[in-house]
XYZ file of C-alpha atoms in Angstrom:
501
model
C 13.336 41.481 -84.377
C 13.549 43.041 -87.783
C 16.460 41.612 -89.572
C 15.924 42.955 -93.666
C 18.665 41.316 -96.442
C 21.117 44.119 -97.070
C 19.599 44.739 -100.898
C 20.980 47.868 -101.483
C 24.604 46.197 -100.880
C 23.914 42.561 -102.576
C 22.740 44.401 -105.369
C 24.667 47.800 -106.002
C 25.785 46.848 -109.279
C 22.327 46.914 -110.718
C 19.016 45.136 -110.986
C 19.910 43.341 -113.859
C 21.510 39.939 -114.282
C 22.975 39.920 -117.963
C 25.344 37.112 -118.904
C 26.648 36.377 -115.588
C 26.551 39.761 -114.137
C 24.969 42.401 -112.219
C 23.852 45.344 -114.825
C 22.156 48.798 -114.383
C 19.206 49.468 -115.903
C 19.511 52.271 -118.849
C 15.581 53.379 -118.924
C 16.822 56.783 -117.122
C 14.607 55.861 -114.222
C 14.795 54.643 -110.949
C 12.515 52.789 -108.612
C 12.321 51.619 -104.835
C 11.754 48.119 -103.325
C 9.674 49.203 -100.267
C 9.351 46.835 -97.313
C 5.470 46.822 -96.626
C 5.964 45.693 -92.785
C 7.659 49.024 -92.284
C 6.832 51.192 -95.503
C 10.768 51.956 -95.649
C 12.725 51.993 -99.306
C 15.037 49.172 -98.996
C 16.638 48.991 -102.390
C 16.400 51.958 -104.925
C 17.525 50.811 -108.539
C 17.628 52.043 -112.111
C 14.708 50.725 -114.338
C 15.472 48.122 -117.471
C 14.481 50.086 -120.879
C 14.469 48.853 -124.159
C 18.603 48.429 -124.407
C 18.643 46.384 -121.972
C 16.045 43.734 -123.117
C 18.090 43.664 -126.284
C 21.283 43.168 -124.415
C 19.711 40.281 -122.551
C 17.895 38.113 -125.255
C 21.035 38.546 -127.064
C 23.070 36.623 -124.077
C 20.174 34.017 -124.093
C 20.386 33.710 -128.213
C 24.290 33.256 -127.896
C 24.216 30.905 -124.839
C 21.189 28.728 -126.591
C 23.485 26.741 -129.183
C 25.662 25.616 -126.241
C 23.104 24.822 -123.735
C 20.730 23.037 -126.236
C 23.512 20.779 -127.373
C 24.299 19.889 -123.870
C 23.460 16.241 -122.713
C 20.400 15.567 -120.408
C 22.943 13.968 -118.392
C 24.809 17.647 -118.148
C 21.825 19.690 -117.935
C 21.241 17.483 -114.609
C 24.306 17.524 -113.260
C 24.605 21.375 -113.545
C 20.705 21.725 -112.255
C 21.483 19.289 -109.261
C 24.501 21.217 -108.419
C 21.868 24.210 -108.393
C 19.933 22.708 -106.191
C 22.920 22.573 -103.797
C 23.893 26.083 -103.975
C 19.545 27.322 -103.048
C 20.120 24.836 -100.065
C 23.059 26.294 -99.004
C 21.770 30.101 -98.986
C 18.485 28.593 -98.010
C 18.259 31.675 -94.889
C 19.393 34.240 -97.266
C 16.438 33.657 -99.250
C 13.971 33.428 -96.870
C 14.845 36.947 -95.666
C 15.178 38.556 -98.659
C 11.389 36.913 -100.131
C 10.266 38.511 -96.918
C 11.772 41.404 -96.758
C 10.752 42.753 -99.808
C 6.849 40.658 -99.618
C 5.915 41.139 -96.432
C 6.062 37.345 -95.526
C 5.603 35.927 -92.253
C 9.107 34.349 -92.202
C 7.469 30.967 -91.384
C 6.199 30.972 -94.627
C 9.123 31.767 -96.512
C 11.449 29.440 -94.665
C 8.640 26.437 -94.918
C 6.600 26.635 -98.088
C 8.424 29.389 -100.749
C 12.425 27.980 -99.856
C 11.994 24.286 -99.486
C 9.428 24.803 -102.248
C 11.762 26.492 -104.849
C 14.720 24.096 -103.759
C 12.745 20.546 -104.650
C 11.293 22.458 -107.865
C 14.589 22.292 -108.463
C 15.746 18.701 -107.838
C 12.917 17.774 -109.726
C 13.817 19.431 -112.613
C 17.123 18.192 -112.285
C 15.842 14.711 -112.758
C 13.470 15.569 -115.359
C 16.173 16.951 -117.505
C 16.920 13.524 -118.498
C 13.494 12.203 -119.056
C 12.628 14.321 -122.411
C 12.004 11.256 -124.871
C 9.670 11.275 -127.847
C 7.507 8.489 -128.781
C 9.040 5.366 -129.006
C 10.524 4.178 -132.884
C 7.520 2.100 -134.912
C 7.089 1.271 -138.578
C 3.238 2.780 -138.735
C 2.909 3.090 -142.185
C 4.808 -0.605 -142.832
C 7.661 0.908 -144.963
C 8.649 3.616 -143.117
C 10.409 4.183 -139.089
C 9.113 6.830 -137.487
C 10.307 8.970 -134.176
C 9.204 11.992 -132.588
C 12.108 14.089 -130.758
C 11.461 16.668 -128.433
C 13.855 20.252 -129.005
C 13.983 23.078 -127.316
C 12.189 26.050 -128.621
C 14.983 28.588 -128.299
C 14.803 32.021 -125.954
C 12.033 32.299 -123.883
C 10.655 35.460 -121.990
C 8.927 35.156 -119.377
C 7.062 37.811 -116.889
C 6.476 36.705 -113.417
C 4.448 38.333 -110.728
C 4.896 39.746 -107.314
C 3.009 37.417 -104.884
C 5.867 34.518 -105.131
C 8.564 36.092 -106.585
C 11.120 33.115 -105.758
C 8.470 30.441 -106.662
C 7.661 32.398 -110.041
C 10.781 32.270 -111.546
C 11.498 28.947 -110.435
C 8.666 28.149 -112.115
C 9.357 29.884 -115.073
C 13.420 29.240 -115.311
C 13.209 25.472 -114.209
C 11.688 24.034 -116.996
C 12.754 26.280 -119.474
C 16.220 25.043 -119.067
C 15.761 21.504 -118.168
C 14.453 21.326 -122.272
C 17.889 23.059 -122.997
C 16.115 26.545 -124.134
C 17.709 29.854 -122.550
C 15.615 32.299 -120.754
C 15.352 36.152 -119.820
C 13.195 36.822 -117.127
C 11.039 39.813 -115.987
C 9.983 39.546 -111.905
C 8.229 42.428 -110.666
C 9.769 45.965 -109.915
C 8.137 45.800 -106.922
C 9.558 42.068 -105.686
C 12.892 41.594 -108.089
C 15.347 40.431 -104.930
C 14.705 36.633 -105.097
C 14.973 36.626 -108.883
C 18.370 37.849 -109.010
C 19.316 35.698 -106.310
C 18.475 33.101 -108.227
C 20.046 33.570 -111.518
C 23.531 34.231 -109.596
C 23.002 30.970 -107.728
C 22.564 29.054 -111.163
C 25.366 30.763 -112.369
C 27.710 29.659 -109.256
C 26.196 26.291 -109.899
C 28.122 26.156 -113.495
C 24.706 26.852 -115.725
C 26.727 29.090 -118.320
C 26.503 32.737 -118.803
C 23.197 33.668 -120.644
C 21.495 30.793 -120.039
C 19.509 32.848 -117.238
C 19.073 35.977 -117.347
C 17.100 38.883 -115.304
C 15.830 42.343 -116.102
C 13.976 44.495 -113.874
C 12.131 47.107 -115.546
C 8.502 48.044 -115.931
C 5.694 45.964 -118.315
C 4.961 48.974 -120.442
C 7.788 49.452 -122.001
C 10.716 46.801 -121.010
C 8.446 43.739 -120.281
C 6.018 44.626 -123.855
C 9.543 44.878 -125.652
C 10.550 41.295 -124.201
C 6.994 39.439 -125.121
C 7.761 41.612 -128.675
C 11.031 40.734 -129.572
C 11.614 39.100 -132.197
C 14.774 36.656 -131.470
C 12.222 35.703 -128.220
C 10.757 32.339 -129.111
C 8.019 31.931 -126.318
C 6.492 33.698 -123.741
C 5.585 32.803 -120.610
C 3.317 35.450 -118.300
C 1.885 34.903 -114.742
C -0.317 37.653 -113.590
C -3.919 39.245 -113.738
C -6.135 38.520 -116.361
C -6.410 41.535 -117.718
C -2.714 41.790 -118.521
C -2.639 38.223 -119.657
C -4.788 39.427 -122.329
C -2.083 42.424 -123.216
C 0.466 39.948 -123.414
C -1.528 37.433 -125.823
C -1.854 40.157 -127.748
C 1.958 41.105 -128.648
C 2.766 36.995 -128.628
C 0.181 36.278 -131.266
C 1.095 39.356 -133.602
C 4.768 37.782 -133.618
C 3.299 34.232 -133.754
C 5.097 32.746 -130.319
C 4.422 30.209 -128.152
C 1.926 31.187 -125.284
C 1.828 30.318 -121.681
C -0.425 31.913 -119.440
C -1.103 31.810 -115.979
C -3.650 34.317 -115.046
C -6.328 34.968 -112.109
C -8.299 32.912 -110.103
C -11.336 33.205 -107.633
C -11.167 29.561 -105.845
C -14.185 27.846 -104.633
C -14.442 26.294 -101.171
C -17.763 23.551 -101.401
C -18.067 22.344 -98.229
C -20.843 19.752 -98.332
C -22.973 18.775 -95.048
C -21.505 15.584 -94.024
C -17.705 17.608 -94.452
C -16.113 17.602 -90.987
C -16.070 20.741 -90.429
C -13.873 21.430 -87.904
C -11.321 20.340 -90.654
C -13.203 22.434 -93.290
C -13.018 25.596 -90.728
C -9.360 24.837 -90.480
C -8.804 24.796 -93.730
C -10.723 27.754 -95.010
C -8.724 30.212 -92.608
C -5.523 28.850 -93.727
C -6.614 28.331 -97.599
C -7.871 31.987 -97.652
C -5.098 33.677 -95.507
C -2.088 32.130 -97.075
C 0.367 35.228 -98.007
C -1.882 37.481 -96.492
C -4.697 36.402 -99.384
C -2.384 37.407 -102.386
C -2.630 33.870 -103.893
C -4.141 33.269 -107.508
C -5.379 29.628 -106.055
C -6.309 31.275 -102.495
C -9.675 30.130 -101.001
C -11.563 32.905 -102.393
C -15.814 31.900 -101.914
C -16.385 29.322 -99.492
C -19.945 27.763 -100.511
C -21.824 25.649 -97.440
C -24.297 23.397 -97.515
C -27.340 25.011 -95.134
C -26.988 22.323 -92.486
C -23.510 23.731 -91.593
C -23.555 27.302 -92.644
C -24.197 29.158 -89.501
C -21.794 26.889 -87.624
C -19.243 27.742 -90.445
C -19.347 31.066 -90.231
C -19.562 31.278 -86.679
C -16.483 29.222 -86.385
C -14.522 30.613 -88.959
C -14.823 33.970 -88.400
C -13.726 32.760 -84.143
C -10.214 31.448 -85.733
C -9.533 34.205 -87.887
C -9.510 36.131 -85.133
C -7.028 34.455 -83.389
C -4.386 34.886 -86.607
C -1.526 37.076 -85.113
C -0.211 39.981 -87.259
C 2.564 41.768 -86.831
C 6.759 41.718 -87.892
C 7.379 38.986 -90.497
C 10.796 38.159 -89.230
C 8.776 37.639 -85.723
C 8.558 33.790 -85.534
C 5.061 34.013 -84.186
C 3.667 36.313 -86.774
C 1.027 34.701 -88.738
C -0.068 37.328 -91.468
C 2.215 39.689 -92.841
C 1.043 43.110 -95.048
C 0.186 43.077 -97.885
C 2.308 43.993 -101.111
C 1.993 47.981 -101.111
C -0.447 50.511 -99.119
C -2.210 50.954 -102.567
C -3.177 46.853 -102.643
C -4.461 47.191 -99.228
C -6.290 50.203 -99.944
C -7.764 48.477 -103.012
C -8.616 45.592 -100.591
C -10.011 47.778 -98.583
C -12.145 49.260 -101.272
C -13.807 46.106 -102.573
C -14.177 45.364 -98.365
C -16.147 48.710 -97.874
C -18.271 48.546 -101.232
C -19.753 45.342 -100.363
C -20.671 46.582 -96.572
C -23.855 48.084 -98.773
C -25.465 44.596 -99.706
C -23.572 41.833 -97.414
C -22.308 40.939 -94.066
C -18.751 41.872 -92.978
C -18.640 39.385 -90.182
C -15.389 39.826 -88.414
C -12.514 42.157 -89.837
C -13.179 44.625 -92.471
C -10.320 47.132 -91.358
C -6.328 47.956 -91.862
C -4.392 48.085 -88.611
C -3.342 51.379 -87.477
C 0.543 50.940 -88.510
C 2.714 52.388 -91.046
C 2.722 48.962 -92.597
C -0.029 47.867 -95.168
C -1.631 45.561 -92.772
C -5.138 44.766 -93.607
C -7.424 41.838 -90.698
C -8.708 38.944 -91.616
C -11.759 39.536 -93.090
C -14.503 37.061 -93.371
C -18.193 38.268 -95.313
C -21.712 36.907 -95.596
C -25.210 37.162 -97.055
C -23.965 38.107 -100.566
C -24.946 37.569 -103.737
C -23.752 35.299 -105.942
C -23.605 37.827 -108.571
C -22.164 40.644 -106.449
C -18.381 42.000 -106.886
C -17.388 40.704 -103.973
C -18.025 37.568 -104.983
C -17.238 37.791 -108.702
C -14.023 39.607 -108.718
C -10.347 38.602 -107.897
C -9.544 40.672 -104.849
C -5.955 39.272 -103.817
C -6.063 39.881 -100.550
C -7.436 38.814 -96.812
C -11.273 38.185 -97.683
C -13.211 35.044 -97.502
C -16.888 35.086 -98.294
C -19.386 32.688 -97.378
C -22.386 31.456 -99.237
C -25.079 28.709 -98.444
C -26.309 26.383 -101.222
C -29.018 23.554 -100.621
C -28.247 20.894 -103.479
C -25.038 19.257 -104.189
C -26.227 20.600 -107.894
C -26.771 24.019 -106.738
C -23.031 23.816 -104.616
C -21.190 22.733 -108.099
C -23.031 25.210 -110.225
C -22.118 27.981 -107.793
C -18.506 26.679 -107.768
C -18.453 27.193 -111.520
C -19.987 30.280 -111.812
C -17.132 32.537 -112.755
C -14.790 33.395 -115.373
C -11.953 31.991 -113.475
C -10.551 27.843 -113.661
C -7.344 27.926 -111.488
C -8.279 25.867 -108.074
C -10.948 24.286 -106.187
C -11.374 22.266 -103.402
C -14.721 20.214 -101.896
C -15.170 19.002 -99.009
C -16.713 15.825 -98.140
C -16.584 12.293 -96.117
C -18.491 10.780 -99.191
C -16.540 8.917 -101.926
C -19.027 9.420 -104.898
C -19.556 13.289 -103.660
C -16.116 14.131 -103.825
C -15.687 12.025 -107.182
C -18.448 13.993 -108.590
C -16.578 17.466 -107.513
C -13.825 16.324 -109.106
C -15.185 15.605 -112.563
C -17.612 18.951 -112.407
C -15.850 21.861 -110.917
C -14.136 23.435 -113.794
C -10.707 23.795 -112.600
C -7.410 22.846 -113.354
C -6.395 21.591 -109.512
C -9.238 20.251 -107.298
C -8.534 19.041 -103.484
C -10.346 16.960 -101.411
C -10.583 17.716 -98.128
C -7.601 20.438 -98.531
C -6.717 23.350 -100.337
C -3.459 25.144 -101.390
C -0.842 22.349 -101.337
C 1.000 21.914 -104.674
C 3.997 19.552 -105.421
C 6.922 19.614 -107.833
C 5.223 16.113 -109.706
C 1.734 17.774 -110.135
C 0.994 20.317 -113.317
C -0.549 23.950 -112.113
C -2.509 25.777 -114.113
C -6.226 26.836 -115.472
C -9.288 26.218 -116.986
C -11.157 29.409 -118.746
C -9.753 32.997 -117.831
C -7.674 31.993 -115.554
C -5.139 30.707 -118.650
C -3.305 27.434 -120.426
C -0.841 25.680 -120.123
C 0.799 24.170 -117.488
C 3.869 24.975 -114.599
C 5.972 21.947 -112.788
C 5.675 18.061 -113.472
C 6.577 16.307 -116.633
C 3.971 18.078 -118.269
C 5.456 21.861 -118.375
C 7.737 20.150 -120.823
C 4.961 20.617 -123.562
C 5.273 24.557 -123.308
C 8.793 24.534 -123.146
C 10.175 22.185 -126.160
C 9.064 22.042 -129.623
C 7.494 18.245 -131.336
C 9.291 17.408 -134.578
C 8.360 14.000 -136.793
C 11.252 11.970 -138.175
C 10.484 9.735 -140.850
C 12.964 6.861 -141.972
C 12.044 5.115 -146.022
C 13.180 1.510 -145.189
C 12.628 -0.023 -148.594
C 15.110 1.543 -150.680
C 13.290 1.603 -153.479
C 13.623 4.750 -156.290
C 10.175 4.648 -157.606
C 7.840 4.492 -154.901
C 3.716 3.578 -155.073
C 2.807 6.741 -154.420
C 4.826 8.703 -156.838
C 2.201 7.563 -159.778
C -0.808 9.878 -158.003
C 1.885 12.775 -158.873
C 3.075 11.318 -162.055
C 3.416 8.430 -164.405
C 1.194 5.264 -164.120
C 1.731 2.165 -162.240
C-alpha cells in the first residue's frame, strides 16, 4: 500500500535549511517533487536564487570560527548524538528517499538508511583521529609538525540517485575536519537532505554549520561553486557537468572534489562460478533501478561461459518484480522522471539497429516511469551502448577470449569509478586488481561499499575521494610548523644571504 512522507506538510516553511531553519526560496520560481511510482506532485516549493546562496554561506562563514575551534572530542560527541537522532527517524527516512526516488522500500530501509546512519558513526569516531605527522628534528636543529585545519565553507552539489547517501557523503566529513558546509541536493530529490540537516541540528551541531538550498545548477548551484567566501567544492554528478563545475572552482582557485560518471565493467573469467556471477550481474546492474554511477554497466565473458551467461541472466531478470515501492515485495522501482526513462529508452531502441536486445527493451504500460530489465548482446565494443553512461536498467554482454583481451576491454572507456572480476583463481583476480583502471575493484562481487573504504575514480569519472580516513585529505588543509631549537641569533645559513662565515 502506498504510504508517501507528508512533504508538502514537513516542509511548508520552505526548501531551504538556513541557520537552523526552514527558508523559502527567493528565485521567483517554483518547482514540484514528483513521485515517479505514481507521476503525482508531492511537494511544490519555491526555487533558491542567488540571495539565498548568499544568505547561506554567510551562516556557514559565521558558524566556521566556532565549529573549527571545537575539540575532536566535541565534534564526536555532537556527531554521535547525530547518529542517534537518523536511528531514531530511521522509517521516516526510508519513506521519504522513496517517495520522492522511486525506491523499492527494501532498499531504502536496508542499504540507503543503515548506510547513511554508520556513515555517520564512523565519522563520529573519525572526528578525533585528524593528527599530522608525528614531531621529528629532520633537519637536526629544527622540530617539525604538520597539523591538519579545516579549510573553511565548503559547497557542495549532490545528485539525485542517493540523495540521503550524497549528502551524507558530502556533510560527514566536511564537519568531522571542523569546516561548515552549504549543500545543494537535487530539485528533483531535496526531501532527505533537509531531513538531514534538521536532524544534525536536533543533535546540537550549531546553527550554520549545515546548511541546505534547493535551487537549480544554473544559476543557484554556479553561484555556490562561484562564491567567493566558499572555500571548496565538492560535486557528484555527470561528467559533463563535473567539467562546468571545474571550471568556476579553478577561476576562483578552490579546492576540487569530483565525483563524476562511471560505466562499470563486469569480467567474468571461465573458471568464475557462474551461477554466482549470474547472481551478481542482475543485482549489480539493477540496483536502484540502474541509476548507480558504480552500477554493473558491460558485463565481459570469457567464450566458454558466454552463451550460458546470457541465457541465464537474461532467465533471472525476468523474474525481478516491479511494481509499488512501499510494496515489500517490489524489487525495481521507476526510474527518476518519465524523461530518464524515455532517455533510457532511447539509447535501448538505438542500439536494436546493430545488437541483441535479449530480454526487456520496453517501459511498462503505467503512469509511473517504469522501464524492464533489460539485458543486450552482440555489440560492439565501440558502440554507444556500450560506451556511454546510460543510468538506467541495461546490462550488456560481451565475449572476450584472453584474460588480456577481458582487461583491455574492461579499460576501454573514459570512465574509472568501479569494477569487479570474477574468478576462482588467486593470481587472475590479483592481476584484475592491479590492471583494471578503477578506483574500487571486487572480487567475486560488485556494488558493496563500507564507511572504512575510500570511493571514488580513476580518469573521467573524477578525484578525490568520499568516506574512510582518507576523505579527510579533501576536506582539511596541510600546514608545516617549524620549531629553531638552537637559539642561536646568527644562524649558518644567514651568510648565503649576507655576511661571511
Amino acid at each position: 500500500m502506498h504510504n508517501p512522507f507528508p512533504a508538502q506538510d514537513r516542509f511548508a516553511d520552505g526548501a531551504n535549511f538556513i541557520a537552523g531553519r526552514l527558508a523559502r526560496g527567493t528565485s521567483g520560481r517554483t518547482h514540484a517533487v514528483v513521485d515517479p511510482a505514481t507521476g503525482k506532485d508531492v511537494y511544490t516549493y519555491e526555487l533558491a536564487g542567488t540571495a539565498d546562496v548568499d544568505a547561506a554561506v554567510a551562516a556557514a562563514r559565521d558558524a566556521f570560527p566556532g565549529w573549527a575551534g571545537a575539540t575532536p572530542g566535541e565534534r564526536s560527541d555532537a556527531m554521535h548524538a547525530f547518529a542517534g537522532v537518523l536511528a531514531e527517524r530511521a522509517e521516516e527516512f526510508a519513506q521519504a528517499e522513496s517517495l520522492q526516488c522511486g525506491k523499492p522500500i527494501k532498499l531504502s530501509r536496508e542499504f540507503d538508511v543503515p548506510g547513511t546512519i554508520d556513515n555517520t558513526a564512523f565519522f563520529a569516531g573519525a572526528a578525533r583521529h585528524l593528527q599530522g605527522q608525528s614531531a621529528g628534528e629532520y633537519s637536526g636543529d629544527h622540530t617539525s609538525y604538520v597539523r591538519r585545519e579545516p579549510i573553511g565553507v565548503v559547497g557542495s552539489i549532490a545528485p539525485w540517485n542517493y540523495p540521503l547517501q550524497m549528502a551524507a557523503w558530502k556533510v560527514l566529513p566536511a564537519i568531522a575536519a571542523g569546516n561548515t558546509i552549504v549543500l545543494k541536493p537535487a530539485e528533483l530529490t531535496p526531501l532527505t537532505s533537509l531531513l538531514f540537516a534538521q536532524a544534525a541540528t536536533e543533535a546540537g551541531i550549531p546553527d550554520g554549520v549545515v546548511n541546505v538550498i534547493t535551487g537549480a545548477g544554473r544559476d543557484a548551484g554556479e553561484h555556490l561553486v562561484g562564491h567567493p567566501d566558499v572555500a571548496m567544492t565538492s560535486f557528484t554528478g555527470s561528467t559533463g557537468v563535473g567539467r562546468r563545475v571545474a571550471e568556476i572552482a579553478t577561476a576562483t582557485v578552490k579546492r576540487l572534489h569530483l565525483e563524476l560518471g562511471g560505466k562499470a565493467p563486469f569480467v567474468v573469467f571461465d573458471d568464475a562460478d557462474l551461477e554466482a556471477a549470474v547472481h551478481g550481474a542482475v543485482a549489480g546492474a539493477l540496483i536502484n533501478t540502474g541509476q548507480d554511477c558504480t552500477a554493473a554497466t558491460r558485463a565481459y565473458v570469457q567464450r566458454p561461459l558466454y552463451e550460458a551467461f546470457v541465457e541465464q541472466t537474461a532467465a533471472l531478470m525476468e523474474t525481478v518484480r516491479l511494481g509499488d515501492p512501499f510494496a515489500d515485495d517490489t524489487d525495481l522501482g521507476p526510474l527518476i522522471s518519465h524523461a530518464q526513462r524515455d532517455r533510457v529508452a532511447a539509447f535501448v531502441d538505438r542500439a536494436r539497429g546493430y545488437a541483441r536486445v535479449v530480454t526487456g527493451g520496453e517501459a511498462l504500460d503505467h503512469p509511473g516511469a517504469y522501464y524492464k530489465p533489460t539485458l543486450i548482446a552482440d555489440a560492439a565494443q565501440d558502440s554507444e551502448i556500450v560506451q556511454s553512461e546510460i543510468f538506467g536498467p541495461v546490462l550488456v554482454v560481451l565475449p572476450f577470449d584472453s584474460d588480456e583481451e577481458g582487461i583491455r576491454l574492461a579499460n576501454d572507456t573514459p570512465y574509472g569509478l568501479a569494477a569487479s572480476a570474477w574468478s576462482r583463481d588467486v593470481f587472475r583476480a590479483n592481476r584484475a586488481t592491479r590492471e583494471i583502471k578503477a578506483g574500487c575493484v571486487w572480487i567475486n562481487d560488485h556494488i558493496p561499499i563500507l564507511s572504512e573504504m575510500p570511493h571514488g575514480g580513476y580518469k573521467a569519472s573524477g578525484f578525490g575521494k568520499d568516506m574512510s580516513a582518507y576523505s579527510f585529505e579533501e576536506y582539511t588543509q596541510i600546514k608545516h610548523v617549524m620549531f629553531d631549537n638552537t637559539a642561536v641569533a646568527r644562524k649558518d645559513w644567514h651568510r648565503t644571504i649576507f655576511g661571511d662565515r
